[in-house]
Structures are given as C-alpha cells and as structure tokens.
Coordinates of C-alpha atoms in Angstrom, one line a residue:
M24 CA 40.4 -66.7 45.5
S25 CA 43.8 -68.3 45.4
S26 CA 46.8 -66.8 43.7
T27 CA 46.6 -69.6 41.1
Q28 CA 43.0 -68.8 40.3
L29 CA 43.9 -65.1 40.0
L30 CA 46.7 -65.8 37.6
S31 CA 44.5 -68.1 35.5
R32 CA 41.8 -65.4 35.4
K33 CA 44.3 -62.7 34.4
S34 CA 45.7 -65.0 31.7
I35 CA 42.3 -65.6 30.2
L36 CA 41.4 -61.9 30.2
D37 CA 44.7 -60.9 28.7
S38 CA 44.3 -63.5 26.0
V39 CA 40.8 -62.2 25.2
R40 CA 42.1 -58.6 25.0
A41 CA 44.9 -59.5 22.8
N42 CA 42.7 -61.3 20.3
Q43 CA 40.0 -58.8 19.8
P44 CA 38.8 -58.3 16.2
A45 CA 39.7 -55.0 14.6
S46 CA 37.2 -52.3 15.3
Q47 CA 34.7 -51.5 12.6
P48 CA 32.6 -48.3 12.0
M49 CA 28.9 -48.6 12.8
P50 CA 26.8 -49.0 9.7
T51 CA 25.1 -46.0 8.3
I52 CA 21.3 -46.1 8.8
P53 CA 19.7 -45.2 5.6
H54 CA 17.0 -42.4 5.5
F55 CA 14.0 -44.1 4.1
R56 CA 12.0 -42.3 1.5
P57 CA 9.4 -40.1 3.2
Q58 CA 5.8 -40.4 2.4
T59 CA 3.5 -37.5 1.4
S60 CA 1.6 -35.8 4.2
A61 CA -1.6 -37.5 3.1
G62 CA 0.2 -40.9 3.1
L63 CA 1.6 -40.3 6.6
V64 CA -1.9 -39.6 7.9
A65 CA -3.3 -42.7 6.3
T66 CA -0.5 -44.9 7.6
F67 CA -0.7 -43.4 11.1
S68 CA -4.5 -44.1 11.2
E69 CA -4.1 -47.7 10.1
S70 CA -1.2 -48.3 12.6
I71 CA -3.0 -46.9 15.6
A72 CA -6.2 -48.8 14.7
R73 CA -4.3 -52.0 14.8
M74 CA -3.3 -51.1 18.4
A75 CA -7.0 -50.5 19.4
G76 CA -6.6 -46.7 19.2
V77 CA -9.0 -44.3 17.4
V78 CA -8.0 -41.5 15.0
V79 CA -10.4 -38.7 14.3
T80 CA -9.6 -37.1 11.0
E81 CA -12.7 -35.0 10.6
D82 CA -12.6 -31.4 11.9
V83 CA -13.8 -31.0 15.5
P84 CA -14.9 -27.4 15.7
E85 CA -15.9 -27.6 19.3
L86 CA -14.0 -29.9 21.6
G87 CA -16.4 -29.7 24.4
S88 CA -19.3 -31.0 22.3
F89 CA -17.1 -33.8 21.0
L90 CA -16.1 -34.9 24.5
R91 CA -19.7 -34.8 25.9
A92 CA -20.8 -37.0 23.0
K93 CA -18.0 -39.5 23.3
F94 CA -17.7 -39.6 27.1
P95 CA -21.3 -38.7 28.4
D96 CA -20.6 -40.1 31.9
A97 CA -17.3 -38.3 32.4
K98 CA -17.2 -36.0 35.4
L99 CA -13.5 -35.2 36.0
I100 CA -11.8 -34.0 32.8
C101 CA -8.1 -33.0 33.2
S102 CA -6.8 -30.8 30.5
A103 CA -3.0 -30.3 30.1
T104 CA -3.5 -28.0 27.1
P105 CA -4.6 -24.4 27.1
E106 CA -6.8 -25.3 24.1
Y107 CA -9.5 -26.7 26.4
A108 CA -10.4 -25.7 30.0
G109 CA -11.5 -29.1 31.4
T110 CA -12.7 -29.3 35.0
I111 CA -9.2 -29.5 36.5
E112 CA -5.6 -29.0 35.4
P113 CA -2.6 -31.2 36.4
A114 CA -1.5 -28.4 38.8
N115 CA -4.7 -29.0 40.8
L116 CA -3.6 -32.5 41.8
N117 CA -2.3 -32.6 45.3
H118 CA -0.7 -36.1 44.8
W119 CA 0.2 -38.0 41.7
A120 CA -2.1 -40.9 42.8
E121 CA -5.1 -38.6 42.4
A122 CA -4.7 -39.0 38.6
S123 CA -6.5 -42.3 39.0
T124 CA -9.7 -40.4 39.6
I125 CA -9.5 -38.7 36.2
D126 CA -12.2 -39.8 33.8
V127 CA -10.7 -38.1 30.6
C128 CA -7.3 -36.6 30.2
I129 CA -6.6 -34.2 27.3
V130 CA -3.1 -33.4 26.1
R131 CA -1.5 -32.2 22.9
S132 CA 1.4 -34.3 21.5
P133 CA 4.2 -32.6 19.6
M134 CA 4.7 -35.6 17.3
G135 CA 3.1 -38.8 15.9
V136 CA 4.9 -41.8 14.2
A137 CA 3.1 -43.2 11.2
E138 CA 5.0 -46.6 11.2
T139 CA 3.9 -47.5 14.7
G140 CA 0.9 -45.4 15.4
S141 CA 2.7 -43.8 18.4
I142 CA 2.3 -40.4 19.9
L143 CA 5.1 -38.6 21.8
L144 CA 4.4 -37.3 25.2
S145 CA 6.8 -35.7 27.7
D146 CA 6.8 -33.9 31.0
L147 CA 6.6 -30.6 29.1
E148 CA 3.1 -31.5 27.8
L149 CA 1.8 -33.7 30.7
R150 CA 3.3 -31.6 33.7
V151 CA 2.2 -34.6 35.8
N152 CA 3.4 -37.7 34.0
K153 CA 1.0 -40.1 35.6
I154 CA -2.1 -38.5 34.1
A155 CA -1.3 -40.2 30.8
F156 CA -1.5 -43.6 32.4
L157 CA -3.9 -43.4 35.4
A158 CA -6.7 -41.6 33.7
H159 CA -9.5 -43.8 32.4
D160 CA -9.5 -42.4 28.8
L161 CA -6.9 -40.3 27.0
V162 CA -7.6 -37.8 24.2
V163 CA -4.6 -36.5 22.3
L164 CA -4.5 -33.5 20.0
L165 CA -2.0 -33.9 17.2
D166 CA -1.2 -31.6 14.3
P167 CA -1.1 -33.8 11.2
E168 CA 1.9 -31.9 9.9
Q169 CA 3.8 -33.2 12.9
I170 CA 3.5 -36.9 11.9
V171 CA 6.8 -38.4 10.9
G172 CA 7.4 -41.6 8.9
N173 CA 9.2 -44.0 11.2
I174 CA 11.1 -44.5 14.5
H175 CA 14.4 -43.3 12.8
D176 CA 12.7 -40.0 12.0
A177 CA 11.1 -39.9 15.5
Y178 CA 14.5 -40.1 17.3
E179 CA 15.8 -37.2 15.2
H180 CA 13.0 -35.0 16.4
S181 CA 14.2 -32.0 18.4
H182 CA 11.6 -32.6 21.1
F183 CA 13.6 -35.5 22.5
K184 CA 16.4 -33.0 23.4
L185 CA 14.1 -30.6 25.2
S186 CA 12.8 -32.8 28.0
P187 CA 14.3 -35.3 30.5
Y188 CA 11.2 -37.5 30.2
S189 CA 9.6 -38.7 27.0
V190 CA 7.5 -41.6 26.1
L191 CA 6.2 -43.0 22.8
M192 CA 2.7 -44.3 23.5
T193 CA 1.2 -46.7 21.1
G194 CA -2.5 -47.3 21.6
P195 CA -4.3 -47.9 24.9
S196 CA -2.9 -50.4 27.4
G197 CA -3.2 -54.0 26.3
S198 CA -1.9 -57.4 27.1
G199 CA -1.8 -60.6 25.0
D200 CA -1.9 -64.0 26.7
I201 CA -0.7 -67.4 25.4
S202 CA -4.0 -67.9 23.6
G203 CA -3.4 -64.9 21.5
I204 CA -6.2 -62.9 23.1
T205 CA -5.5 -59.3 23.6
V206 CA -7.1 -57.6 26.6
H207 CA -7.8 -53.9 26.9
P208 CA -6.9 -52.2 29.2
A209 CA -4.1 -54.0 31.1
Q210 CA -2.2 -51.4 33.2
G211 CA -3.1 -48.0 31.6
V212 CA -5.8 -46.0 29.9
K213 CA -8.9 -47.8 28.6
T214 CA -9.1 -45.9 25.4
L215 CA -6.8 -43.7 23.3
T216 CA -8.4 -41.2 20.9
V217 CA -6.2 -39.0 18.7
I218 CA -7.8 -36.0 17.1
L219 CA -5.9 -34.6 14.1
S220 CA -6.0 -30.9 14.7
P221 CA -3.6 -28.0 14.1
V222 CA -2.7 -25.9 17.1
R223 CA -5.5 -23.5 18.1
E224 CA -4.6 -20.5 20.2
A225 CA -8.0 -19.8 21.5
R226 CA -9.0 -21.6 24.6
Q227 CA -12.3 -23.4 24.6
R228 CA -14.5 -23.5 27.6
T229 CA -16.4 -26.4 29.1
G230 CA -20.2 -26.1 28.9

C-alpha cells in the first residue's frame, strides 16, 4: 500500500471518528407482567406442541412403567438423573459417539420457558452433552414451578451463571424446506417428551 493510500485511509478513519454521534444509554428492557403458574404451564404446553414436542401434565407415579409403555422397543436407556436408574449412565460411555446408540435419554431440566416451549440443559445435568442430541428419543423431567414466562426471564435465571455450557432446546430436531414442509427429525432427537414433575428424591428402578 502506497503512502498516498495510507494517508487517504487515515483521513477517512479520522473523519469517521470525529463525526461519531453522541453516545446514548441502552434502552431499559421492561419486565413483562408475569403469568400465574397455571397460565405458564398452559402456555408452555401450547408452545412446545407447536414445535412437535409433547408435554405430560398428568402425574406419572412410576417412570419405568411410563417409559415401557411409550417406548416398548427401547433397549438402551441412558439416565442422567438419580430419579431413574435406566440401563446406563453417561459415565458408562467410553466415547461421546456412543451416545448415538442410546434409544431413550432421560434428564431433568432446571428451567422451562413458556413463551418458546424451551427447556434448559447444561453440562451439569447432561454430564455428556451429546446425549441430548444423539439419543433417539429425549425425555425431560421439569418441575412446573420452574417454568418462567419468556426469554428475558430465562436469561436472568441463576443457572446460566453456574455452568460453562447451556442450551435452550425447543422441541425435537426439525427442518423446514422451501415448500413449507417441516421434517422431524433433522439432526437430533426424533421426539421430545417433557414430563411435568416436581423433584423426587427417591430413585426408581428399572423393571
């Protein structure tokens, strides 16, 4: 670059810097009026249904029976929560790619978002991040009291500050082409089932 070009470049940049508009404070994001707990559950269920997910609002007294009925052909069930034993745990995987052999993955989410039908997952819950994407079917336990109204509320959730890896998953994997046809799955789990269930300390056993 010639000295003339360098001078011209410097002149342009100096002119831009000298003519910057005055700085303005960022606008305040309003805190939208929260819904009632019942309203949040209803909105969450509607939102996740639009994304081809399923929400189970009825009480599931025995998770093993529920899984056998919903996934009768499942052989390998990976549980990342102490609330259910499964057939393997994430720690049993020798390599992350082995997650692709999982029929059903079970994990508890610390938060759901009513506006988008999303569930929060992090490395704290998954322990092996790939199990939430390479498993065939994903079952998520979610305390209905941990459903927040919208994305603004979600980003204020303390869980985002606890983990280096977090993801908001919205429905099973899907892809829409130019014809407006959505295909499930695309690159991830085939189905996403969210069971609304308070935390249970007792661990259930597979039958």
